[in-house]
Coordinates of N, CA and C and ligand atoms in Angstrom, one line a residue:
M1 N -12.2 10.5 8.9 CA -12.1 10.3 7.3 C -11.2 11.0 6.8
I2 N -10.1 10.3 5.9 CA -8.9 10.9 5.3 C -9.4 11.7 4.0
T3 N -9.5 13.2 4.1 CA -10.0 14.0 3.1 C -8.7 14.7 2.6
N4 N -8.9 15.6 1.3 CA -7.8 16.5 1.1 C -7.4 17.2 2.0
D5 N -8.3 18.0 2.8 CA -7.9 18.6 3.8 C -7.0 18.1 4.9
F6 N -7.5 16.7 5.1 CA -6.5 16.3 6.1 C -5.0 16.3 5.6
W7 N -4.9 16.1 4.4 CA -3.3 16.4 4.0 C -3.0 17.4 4.0
L8 N -3.7 18.6 3.6 CA -3.2 20.0 3.5 C -2.7 20.4 4.9
E9 N -3.5 19.8 5.9 CA -3.4 20.4 7.3 C -2.1 19.5 7.8
R10 N -1.9 18.4 7.4 CA -0.5 17.6 7.9 C 0.8 18.4 7.3
W11 N 0.5 19.1 6.1 CA 1.5 19.9 5.7 C 1.9 21.1 6.1
Q12 N 0.7 21.8 6.7 CA 0.5 23.1 7.3 C 1.1 23.2 8.7
T13 N 1.0 21.7 9.4 CA 1.3 21.6 10.7 C 2.5 21.0 10.5
G14 N 3.3 20.7 9.6 CA 4.5 19.9 9.6 C 4.6 18.5 10.2
R15 N 3.4 18.0 10.0 CA 3.3 16.4 10.5 C 3.4 15.4 9.2
I16 N 4.9 15.5 8.9 CA 5.1 14.6 7.7 C 6.3 13.8 8.0
G17 N 5.8 12.7 8.9 CA 6.9 11.8 9.4 C 7.0 10.8 8.3
F18 N 6.3 11.0 7.2 CA 6.3 9.9 6.1 C 7.6 10.3 5.4
H19 N 8.0 11.6 5.4 CA 9.1 12.1 4.7 C 10.6 11.7 5.0
L20 N 11.3 10.9 4.0 CA 12.6 10.6 4.3 C 13.7 11.5 3.7
E21 N 14.8 11.8 4.5 CA 15.7 12.9 4.2 C 16.4 12.4 2.8
G22 N 16.7 11.4 3.1 CA 17.5 10.8 1.7 C 16.9 10.1 0.6
V23 N 17.8 9.4 -0.3 CA 16.9 8.5 -1.2 C 16.4 7.4 -0.6
N24 N 15.3 6.7 -1.0 CA 14.7 5.4 -0.6 C 15.6 4.5 -1.0
P25 N 16.5 3.7 0.0 CA 17.0 2.5 -0.7 C 16.7 1.4 -1.6
K26 N 15.2 1.2 -1.3 CA 14.6 0.3 -2.1 C 14.4 0.7 -3.6
L27 N 14.3 2.1 -3.4 CA 14.1 2.4 -5.0 C 15.6 2.4 -5.7
M28 N 16.6 2.5 -4.9 CA 18.1 2.4 -5.7 C 18.1 0.9 -6.0
D29 N 17.8 0.1 -5.1 CA 18.0 -1.4 -5.2 C 17.1 -2.0 -6.2
Y30 N 15.8 -1.6 -6.5 CA 15.2 -2.4 -7.4 C 14.5 -1.6 -8.6
W31 N 14.8 -0.3 -8.7 CA 14.6 0.4 -9.9 C 15.4 -0.2 -11.3
P32 N 14.9 -0.9 -12.2 CA 15.8 -1.2 -13.2 C 16.3 -0.1 -14.1
V33 N 17.1 -0.4 -15.1 CA 17.5 0.4 -16.1 C 16.4 0.5 -17.1
L34 N 16.2 1.6 -17.3 CA 14.9 2.0 -18.5 C 15.7 2.9 -19.5
T35 N 14.9 2.9 -20.6 CA 15.5 3.8 -21.6 C 15.6 5.3 -21.0
K36 N 16.7 5.9 -21.6 CA 16.7 7.3 -21.2 C 15.4 8.2 -21.6
Q37 N 15.3 9.0 -20.9 CA 14.0 10.0 -21.4 C 12.7 9.3 -21.0
S38 N 12.6 8.0 -20.6 CA 11.3 7.0 -20.0 C 10.7 8.5 -19.1
K39 N 9.1 8.4 -19.2 CA 8.3 9.4 -18.7 C 8.0 8.3 -17.1
V40 N 8.4 9.1 -16.5 CA 8.2 8.3 -14.7 C 7.0 9.1 -14.1
L41 N 6.2 8.7 -13.5 CA 5.0 9.2 -13.2 C 5.2 8.7 -11.4
V42 N 5.0 9.7 -10.5 CA 5.3 9.7 -9.3 C 4.2 10.2 -8.4
P43 N 3.2 9.4 -8.2 CA 1.8 10.0 -7.7 C 1.9 10.2 -6.2
L44 N 0.9 11.0 -5.9 CA 1.2 11.7 -4.4 C 2.7 11.8 -3.9
C45 N 3.4 12.6 -4.7 CA 4.7 12.6 -4.4 C 5.4 13.2 -3.3
G46 N 4.6 14.2 -2.4 CA 5.1 14.8 -1.3 C 6.2 15.5 -2.0
K47 N 7.2 15.6 -1.0 CA 8.6 16.3 -1.4 C 9.7 15.4 -1.6
T48 N 9.4 14.3 -1.9 CA 10.6 13.0 -2.0 C 11.7 13.1 -2.8
N49 N 12.7 13.2 -2.4 CA 14.1 13.2 -3.0 C 14.4 12.1 -4.1
D50 N 13.3 11.3 -4.0 CA 13.2 10.1 -4.8 C 13.2 10.5 -6.3
M51 N 12.5 11.8 -6.5 CA 12.2 12.4 -7.6 C 13.6 12.9 -8.6
I52 N 14.3 13.2 -7.4 CA 15.6 13.9 -7.8 C 16.6 12.9 -8.4
W53 N 16.6 11.5 -7.6 CA 17.3 10.4 -8.1 C 16.8 9.9 -9.4
L54 N 15.5 9.8 -9.6 CA 14.9 9.4 -10.9 C 15.4 10.4 -12.2
A55 N 15.3 11.6 -11.6 CA 15.7 12.4 -12.9 C 17.3 12.4 -13.1
E56 N 17.9 12.3 -12.1 CA 19.6 12.1 -12.2 C 19.6 10.9 -13.1
Q57 N 19.1 9.6 -13.0 CA 19.1 8.5 -14.0 C 18.7 8.7 -15.3
G58 N 18.3 10.0 -15.6 CA 17.9 10.4 -17.1 C 16.5 10.3 -17.3
Y59 N 15.7 10.1 -16.5 CA 14.3 9.9 -16.9 C 13.6 11.6 -16.7
Q60 N 12.3 11.4 -17.2 CA 11.5 12.8 -17.2 C 10.5 12.4 -16.2
V61 N 10.7 13.1 -15.1 CA 9.9 12.8 -13.8 C 8.7 13.9 -14.0
T62 N 7.5 13.0 -13.5 CA 6.4 13.8 -13.2 C 5.8 13.3 -12.0
G63 N 6.0 14.3 -10.8 CA 5.2 14.1 -9.6 C 3.8 15.0 -9.4
V64 N 2.9 14.3 -8.8 CA 1.6 14.9 -8.5 C 1.4 15.0 -7.0
E65 N 1.1 16.1 -6.6 CA 0.8 16.3 -5.3 C -0.1 17.6 -4.8
L66 N -1.0 17.3 -3.8 CA -2.0 18.1 -3.5 C -1.6 19.5 -2.9
S67 N -0.5 19.1 -2.1 CA 0.0 20.7 -1.3 C 0.8 21.4 -2.0
S68 N 0.5 22.6 -2.0 CA 1.5 23.6 -2.5 C 2.7 24.0 -1.7
L69 N 2.3 23.5 -0.3 CA 3.6 23.8 0.7 C 4.6 22.4 0.2
A70 N 4.2 21.4 0.1 CA 5.3 20.3 -0.4 C 6.1 20.8 -1.4
I71 N 5.2 21.3 -2.6 CA 6.0 21.6 -3.7 C 7.0 22.8 -3.5
I72 N 6.5 23.9 -2.6 CA 7.4 24.9 -2.1 C 8.8 24.4 -1.5
E73 N 8.4 23.5 -0.7 CA 9.4 22.9 0.1 C 10.5 22.2 -0.8
F74 N 10.0 21.3 -1.7 CA 10.7 20.6 -2.6 C 11.5 21.4 -3.3
I75 N 11.2 22.4 -3.8 CA 11.8 23.5 -4.5 C 13.0 24.3 -3.9
G76 N 12.7 24.7 -2.8 CA 13.2 25.3 -1.7 C 14.5 24.4 -1.2
D77 N 14.3 23.1 -0.7 CA 15.2 22.4 -0.1 C 16.4 21.9 -1.2
N78 N 15.8 22.0 -2.5 CA 16.7 21.4 -3.5 C 17.3 22.9 -4.4
D79 N 16.9 23.8 -3.9 CA 17.6 25.1 -4.5 C 17.2 25.0 -5.8
L80 N 16.1 24.9 -6.4 CA 15.6 24.9 -7.6 C 14.7 26.1 -8.1
T81 N 15.0 26.4 -9.3 CA 13.9 27.3 -10.0 C 12.9 26.6 -10.8
Y82 N 11.7 27.4 -11.3 CA 10.8 26.7 -11.9 C 9.9 27.9 -12.7
E83 N 9.0 27.3 -13.5 CA 7.8 28.2 -14.1 C 6.7 27.3 -14.0
T84 N 5.6 28.3 -14.0 CA 4.2 27.7 -13.6 C 3.2 28.0 -14.7
L85 N 2.5 26.7 -14.9 CA 1.3 27.1 -16.0 C 0.2 26.6 -15.5
Q86 N -1.1 27.4 -15.6 CA -2.1 26.7 -14.7 C -3.1 26.0 -16.1
Q87 N -3.4 24.9 -15.7 CA -4.0 23.9 -16.6 C -5.4 23.5 -15.7
D88 N -6.6 24.1 -16.4 CA -7.9 24.0 -15.5 C -7.5 23.6 -13.8
S89 N -7.9 22.8 -13.2 CA -7.7 22.9 -11.8 C -6.1 22.8 -11.3
L90 N -5.2 22.5 -12.3 CA -4.1 21.8 -11.9 C -3.0 23.1 -12.1
K91 N -2.1 23.2 -11.3 CA -0.7 24.1 -11.6 C 0.4 23.0 -12.1
I92 N 1.0 23.4 -13.3 CA 2.1 22.7 -13.6 C 3.3 23.3 -13.3
H93 N 4.2 22.8 -12.5 CA 5.3 23.7 -12.2 C 6.4 22.9 -12.9
T94 N 7.1 23.5 -13.9 CA 8.3 23.0 -14.6 C 9.7 23.4 -13.9
I95 N 10.6 22.5 -13.4 CA 11.8 22.8 -12.8 C 12.7 22.9 -14.0
N96 N 13.4 23.9 -13.7 CA 14.4 24.5 -14.6 C 15.7 23.7 -14.8
E97 N 16.3 23.1 -13.7 CA 17.5 22.6 -13.6 C 17.5 21.1 -13.8
L98 N 16.2 20.6 -13.9 CA 16.2 18.8 -13.9 C 14.8 18.6 -14.4
P99 N 15.1 17.3 -15.3 CA 13.7 17.3 -16.1 C 12.6 16.5 -15.1
I100 N 12.0 17.3 -14.3 CA 10.9 17.3 -13.4 C 9.6 18.3 -13.6
R101 N 8.7 17.5 -13.6 CA 7.4 18.6 -13.5 C 6.8 18.2 -12.2
L102 N 6.2 19.4 -11.6 CA 5.3 18.9 -10.4 C 4.1 19.5 -10.6
I103 N 3.2 18.4 -10.5 CA 1.8 18.6 -10.8 C 1.0 19.0 -9.4
E104 N 0.6 20.4 -9.4 CA 0.1 20.7 -8.1 C -1.6 20.6 -8.1
G105 N -2.1 19.7 -7.6 CA -3.7 19.4 -7.3 C -3.9 18.0 -7.0
D106 N -5.3 17.9 -7.0 CA -5.8 16.5 -7.0 C -5.6 15.2 -7.8
Y107 N -4.8 14.6 -7.5 CA -4.4 13.3 -8.5 C -5.4 13.0 -9.5
F108 N -6.6 12.7 -8.6 CA -8.0 12.5 -9.6 C -8.4 13.5 -10.7
D109 N -7.6 14.5 -10.7 CA -8.2 15.6 -11.8 C -6.9 15.6 -12.8
F110 N -6.0 14.6 -12.6 CA -4.8 14.6 -13.5 C -4.9 13.3 -14.3
H111 N -5.0 13.8 -15.9 CA -5.4 12.9 -16.8 C -4.4 12.5 -18.0
E112 N -2.9 13.0 -17.7 CA -2.2 12.9 -18.6 C -2.0 11.0 -18.3
H113 N -1.4 10.5 -19.8 CA -1.3 9.2 -19.8 C -0.4 8.7 -20.7
D114 N 0.0 7.6 -21.0 CA 1.2 7.1 -21.6 C 2.7 7.1 -20.8
F115 N 2.5 7.0 -19.6 CA 3.8 7.1 -18.7 C 4.3 5.9 -18.9
D116 N 5.7 5.6 -19.1 CA 6.7 4.5 -19.1 C 6.6 3.8 -18.1
A117 N 6.5 4.3 -16.9 CA 7.0 3.9 -15.5 C 6.1 4.6 -14.6
C118 N 6.0 3.7 -13.2 CA 5.3 4.6 -12.2 C 6.0 4.2 -10.8
Y119 N 6.1 5.2 -10.1 CA 6.9 4.8 -8.7 C 5.8 5.1 -7.6
D120 N 5.4 4.3 -7.0 CA 4.5 4.4 -5.7 C 5.2 3.9 -4.4
R121 N 5.3 4.8 -3.5 CA 6.1 4.8 -2.4 C 5.1 5.6 -1.4
A122 N 4.5 4.9 -0.4 CA 3.3 5.8 0.3 C 2.5 6.5 -0.3
A123 N 2.1 6.0 -1.4 CA 0.9 6.6 -2.1 C -0.4 5.8 -2.1
M124 N -0.2 4.5 -2.7 CA -1.3 3.6 -2.5 C -1.8 3.5 -1.0
V125 N -0.8 3.3 -0.1 CA -1.2 2.9 1.2 C -1.4 4.2 2.0
A126 N -1.4 5.2 1.2 CA -2.0 6.6 2.0 C -3.5 6.7 1.7
M127 N -4.1 5.9 0.7 CA -5.4 5.9 0.3 C -6.1 5.1 1.3
P128 N -7.3 5.7 1.8 CA -8.2 4.7 2.6 C -8.7 3.7 1.6
Q129 N -9.3 2.8 2.3 CA -10.1 1.4 1.7 C -10.9 1.9 0.4
N130 N -11.8 3.2 0.9 CA -12.8 3.4 -0.1 C -12.3 4.0 -1.3
L131 N -11.2 4.6 -1.4 CA -10.3 5.0 -2.6 C -9.4 4.4 -3.2
R132 N -9.2 3.2 -2.5 CA -7.8 2.5 -3.2 C -8.1 1.8 -4.5
E133 N -9.3 1.3 -4.6 CA -9.4 0.8 -6.0 C -9.4 1.9 -7.2
K134 N -10.3 3.0 -6.9 CA -10.2 4.2 -7.6 C -8.6 4.6 -7.9
Y135 N -8.0 4.8 -6.8 CA -6.7 5.2 -7.0 C -5.7 4.1 -7.9
V136 N -5.9 2.9 -7.9 CA -5.2 2.0 -8.7 C -5.6 1.9 -10.2
Q137 N -7.0 1.8 -10.3 CA -7.4 2.1 -11.7 C -7.1 3.4 -12.2
H138 N -6.8 4.7 -11.6 CA -6.6 6.0 -12.1 C -5.4 5.8 -12.6
T139 N -4.4 5.0 -11.8 CA -2.9 4.9 -11.9 C -2.6 4.2 -13.1
L140 N -3.4 3.0 -13.3 CA -3.0 2.1 -14.5 C -3.5 2.8 -15.7
Q141 N -4.4 3.5 -15.5 CA -4.9 4.5 -16.8 C -4.0 5.3 -17.1
R142 N -3.1 5.7 -16.4 CA -1.9 6.9 -16.7 C -1.0 6.3 -17.5
L143 N -0.9 4.7 -17.4 CA 0.3 4.0 -17.7 C 0.3 3.5 -19.1
S144 N 1.4 3.3 -19.9 CA 1.7 3.0 -21.3 C 1.1 1.2 -20.9
Q145 N 0.8 0.4 -22.0 CA 0.7 -0.9 -21.9 C 1.6 -1.8 -21.2
K146 N 3.1 -1.5 -21.7 CA 4.1 -2.2 -21.0 C 4.9 -1.5 -19.9
A147 N 4.2 -0.6 -19.2 CA 4.7 0.4 -18.4 C 5.4 -0.7 -17.1
F148 N 6.5 -0.2 -16.4 CA 6.9 -0.7 -15.4 C 6.5 -0.1 -14.3
L149 N 6.3 -0.8 -13.0 CA 5.7 -0.3 -12.0 C 6.4 -0.8 -10.7
L150 N 7.0 0.3 -10.0 CA 7.6 -0.3 -8.6 C 6.7 0.3 -7.4
L151 N 6.1 -0.6 -6.6 CA 5.4 -0.2 -5.5 C 5.7 -0.8 -4.1
I152 N 5.9 0.2 -3.2 CA 6.1 -0.4 -1.9 C 4.9 -0.1 -0.8
T153 N 4.7 -1.4 -0.1 CA 3.5 -1.2 0.7 C 3.8 -1.7 2.1
L154 N 3.0 -1.5 3.0 CA 3.0 -1.9 4.2 C 1.9 -2.8 4.7
Q155 N 2.3 -3.8 5.6 CA 1.2 -4.5 6.2 C 1.6 -4.8 7.7
Y156 N 0.6 -4.3 8.5 CA 0.9 -4.7 10.0 C -0.3 -5.0 10.8
Q157 N -0.1 -5.1 11.7 CA -0.9 -5.6 12.8 C -0.7 -4.9 14.1
G158 N -1.7 -4.2 14.8 CA -1.7 -3.3 16.0 C -1.7 -2.0 15.4
G159 N -1.2 -1.2 16.4 CA -0.9 0.1 16.3 C -2.0 1.3 15.7
K160 N -1.7 2.2 15.3 CA -2.7 3.1 14.6 C -3.2 2.6 13.5
K161 N -4.5 3.2 13.0 CA -5.1 2.6 12.0 C -4.4 3.3 10.7
G162 N -4.2 4.3 10.6 CA -3.4 4.9 9.5 C -4.3 6.2 9.0
P163 N -3.4 6.8 8.1 CA -2.5 6.5 7.2 C -1.0 6.5 7.6
P164 N 0.0 5.7 7.3 CA -0.1 4.8 6.2 C -1.0 3.5 6.4
F165 N -2.1 3.1 5.6 CA -2.6 1.7 5.9 C -2.2 0.6 5.6
S166 N -2.5 -0.2 6.4 CA -2.0 -1.6 6.2 C -2.7 -2.4 5.0
V167 N -2.1 -3.0 4.0 CA -3.0 -3.4 2.7 C -2.2 -4.8 2.6
A168 N -3.2 -5.8 2.7 CA -2.8 -7.2 2.5 C -2.3 -7.6 1.1
E169 N -1.6 -8.7 1.0 CA -1.0 -8.9 0.1 C -2.2 -9.4 -1.2
E170 N -3.1 -10.0 -0.6 CA -4.3 -10.4 -1.7 C -4.9 -9.3 -2.3
E171 N -4.8 -7.9 -1.6 CA -5.4 -6.8 -2.0 C -4.7 -6.3 -2.8
V172 N -3.2 -6.3 -2.7 CA -2.3 -5.8 -3.8 C -2.6 -6.5 -5.3
I173 N -2.7 -7.8 -5.0 CA -2.7 -8.7 -6.4 C -4.1 -8.2 -7.0
Q174 N -5.2 -8.3 -6.1 CA -6.5 -8.1 -6.6 C -6.7 -6.9 -7.5
L175 N -6.1 -5.6 -6.9 CA -6.4 -4.5 -7.4 C -5.2 -4.1 -8.7
W176 N -4.0 -4.6 -8.4 CA -2.9 -4.2 -9.5 C -3.2 -5.3 -10.5
G177 N -3.4 -6.7 -10.4 CA -3.6 -7.7 -11.2 C -2.5 -8.7 -11.0
S178 N -2.8 -9.9 -11.7 CA -1.9 -10.9 -11.2 C -0.6 -10.7 -11.9
D179 N -0.3 -9.5 -12.8 CA 1.1 -9.5 -13.4 C 1.8 -8.6 -12.3
I180 N 1.6 -8.6 -11.3 CA 2.2 -7.7 -10.1 C 3.0 -8.9 -9.1
K181 N 4.4 -8.6 -9.0 CA 5.2 -9.8 -8.2 C 6.0 -9.0 -7.3
K182 N 5.8 -9.8 -6.1 CA 6.5 -9.2 -4.6 C 8.0 -9.8 -5.1
L183 N 8.9 -8.4 -5.0 CA 10.4 -8.8 -4.7 C 11.2 -8.9 -3.7
A184 N 10.6 -8.4 -2.5 CA 11.2 -8.4 -1.4 C 10.3 -8.1 -0.1
S185 N 10.5 -8.6 1.2 CA 9.6 -8.0 2.2 C 10.8 -7.8 3.5
E186 N 10.6 -6.9 4.3 CA 11.6 -6.5 5.2 C 10.5 -6.3 6.5
N187 N 11.0 -7.0 7.8 CA 10.1 -7.0 8.8 C 10.9 -5.7 9.7
L188 N 10.1 -4.7 9.6 CA 10.8 -3.4 10.1 C 10.9 -3.6 11.6
M189 N 10.1 -4.6 12.2 CA 10.1 -4.7 13.6 C 11.6 -4.9 14.0
E190 N 12.0 -5.7 13.1 CA 13.6 -6.2 13.4 C 15.0 -5.3 12.9
T191 N 14.1 -4.5 12.2 CA 15.6 -3.7 11.5 C 15.3 -2.1 11.6
N192 N 14.2 -1.9 12.4 CA 14.1 -0.3 12.8 C 13.6 0.0 14.0
P193 N 14.2 0.1 15.3 CA 13.8 0.3 16.5 C 12.4 1.0 16.8
D194 N 12.2 2.0 15.8 CA 11.0 3.0 15.8 C 9.7 2.2 15.8
Y195 N 9.8 0.9 15.2 CA 8.4 0.0 15.3 C 8.4 -1.1 16.4
R196 N 9.4 -0.5 17.3 CA 9.1 -1.6 18.5 C 8.8 -0.8 19.6
D197 N 7.8 0.1 19.5 CA 7.3 0.8 21.0 C 6.2 -0.2 21.4
G198 N 5.8 -1.4 21.2 CA 4.9 -2.0 21.7 C 3.7 -2.0 21.2
S199 N 3.4 -1.1 20.1 CA 2.1 -0.9 19.8 C 1.7 -1.9 18.7
Y200 N 2.8 -2.3 17.8 CA 2.7 -3.3 16.7 C 2.8 -4.6 17.3
T201 N 2.2 -5.5 16.4 CA 2.6 -7.0 16.6 C 3.6 -7.5 15.4
S202 N 3.2 -6.5 14.4 CA 4.0 -7.3 13.4 C 4.0 -5.7 12.2
F203 N 5.1 -5.6 11.6 CA 5.0 -4.6 10.4 C 6.2 -4.7 9.4
E204 N 5.6 -5.0 8.2 CA 6.5 -5.5 7.1 C 6.2 -4.7 5.9
E205 N 7.3 -4.3 5.5 CA 7.4 -3.5 4.3 C 7.6 -4.5 2.9
S206 N 6.8 -4.3 2.1 CA 7.0 -5.0 0.6 C 7.5 -4.4 -0.6
V207 N 8.4 -4.9 -1.2 CA 8.5 -4.1 -2.5 C 8.1 -5.1 -3.8
W208 N 7.2 -4.5 -4.6 CA 6.4 -5.2 -5.7 C 6.9 -4.7 -7.1
H209 N 6.7 -5.4 -8.0 CA 6.8 -4.6 -9.5 C 5.9 -5.3 -10.5
I210 N 5.6 -4.4 -11.6 CA 5.0 -5.1 -12.8 C 6.1 -4.9 -13.6
D211 N 6.5 -5.9 -14.2 CA 7.5 -5.7 -15.3 C 7.5 -6.6 -16.3
Q212 N 7.0 -6.2 -17.6 CA 6.5 -7.0 -18.5 C 7.5 -6.9 -19.9
N213 N 8.6 -6.4 -19.5 CA 9.6 -6.2 -20.6 C 10.5 -7.4 -20.6
Ligands
LIG1 C1 2.3 9.7 2.8 S1 2.6 10.9 1.9 C2 3.7 10.1 0.8 C3 4.7 11.4 -0.1 C4 5.6 10.6 -0.9 N1 5.3 9.7 -1.9 C5 6.7 10.1 0.1 O1 7.1 9.1 -0.4 O2 7.2 10.8 0.7 C6 1.1 11.0 1.0 C7 1.0 12.5 -0.1 O3 0.0 12.4 -0.9 C8 -0.5 13.5 -0.8 N2 -1.9 13.3 -1.3 C9 -3.0 12.8 -0.5 N3 -4.0 13.0 -1.4 C10 -3.7 13.4 -2.7 C11 -4.4 13.5 -3.9 N4 -5.9 13.2 -3.8 N5 -3.9 14.1 -5.0 C12 -2.7 14.4 -4.9 N6 -1.8 14.3 -3.6 C13 -2.4 13.7 -2.6 C14 -0.2 14.1 0.7 O4 -0.5 15.7 0.5 C15 1.0 13.6 0.8 O5 2.0 14.5 0.5

């Protein structure tokens, strides 16, 4: 079973193969130009550098992450300083050098709303089947009515069961609603040798958005 302890242990033992060193090219390719200062939510953010990129575009970034280690590593790796405020079960870390707040705690305890946009890479697909609908509903409730969403999902056959979990197209549309549109798909078995170890028979990464403007 995938519990919070599972993720805390992954960080403690350094098993964070999901972390990318650079900025995700799909974020740079598919993120639109939004009004400066737009409030961007990054659920289950880990220590992704994508938050730095979003902040450098002029957005107010809020990442939510369970693991204190992920947050410490993000701050350390990027040579940042911060101030912390405790708010109920959550710790709010405000970065001094960039418009980034890191919320440490369980995403389901995070109730701020009216975000203008959301970036989900390896978040929905990190959620096991029994929590996926709750995750999507919780995320939609954090967003303003016309908010922009960029979502990256995986769909594969064979290999390990996950996380990351394989999420079918029909499930993406059923959970996020009919406004979600697929922008692109990449067959990772063709473009990345890591996926050609024989355990998978297919492995596709898809980029989706909800853009009502
Ligand atoms: C697969 S990683 C993806 C991290 C990041 N989005 C990235 O692209 O590198 C999923 C992250 O979600 C965090 N996480 C899992 N469940 C969570 C929860 N309920 N609340 C907050 N963070 C959670 C884990 O600690 C982990 O860092």
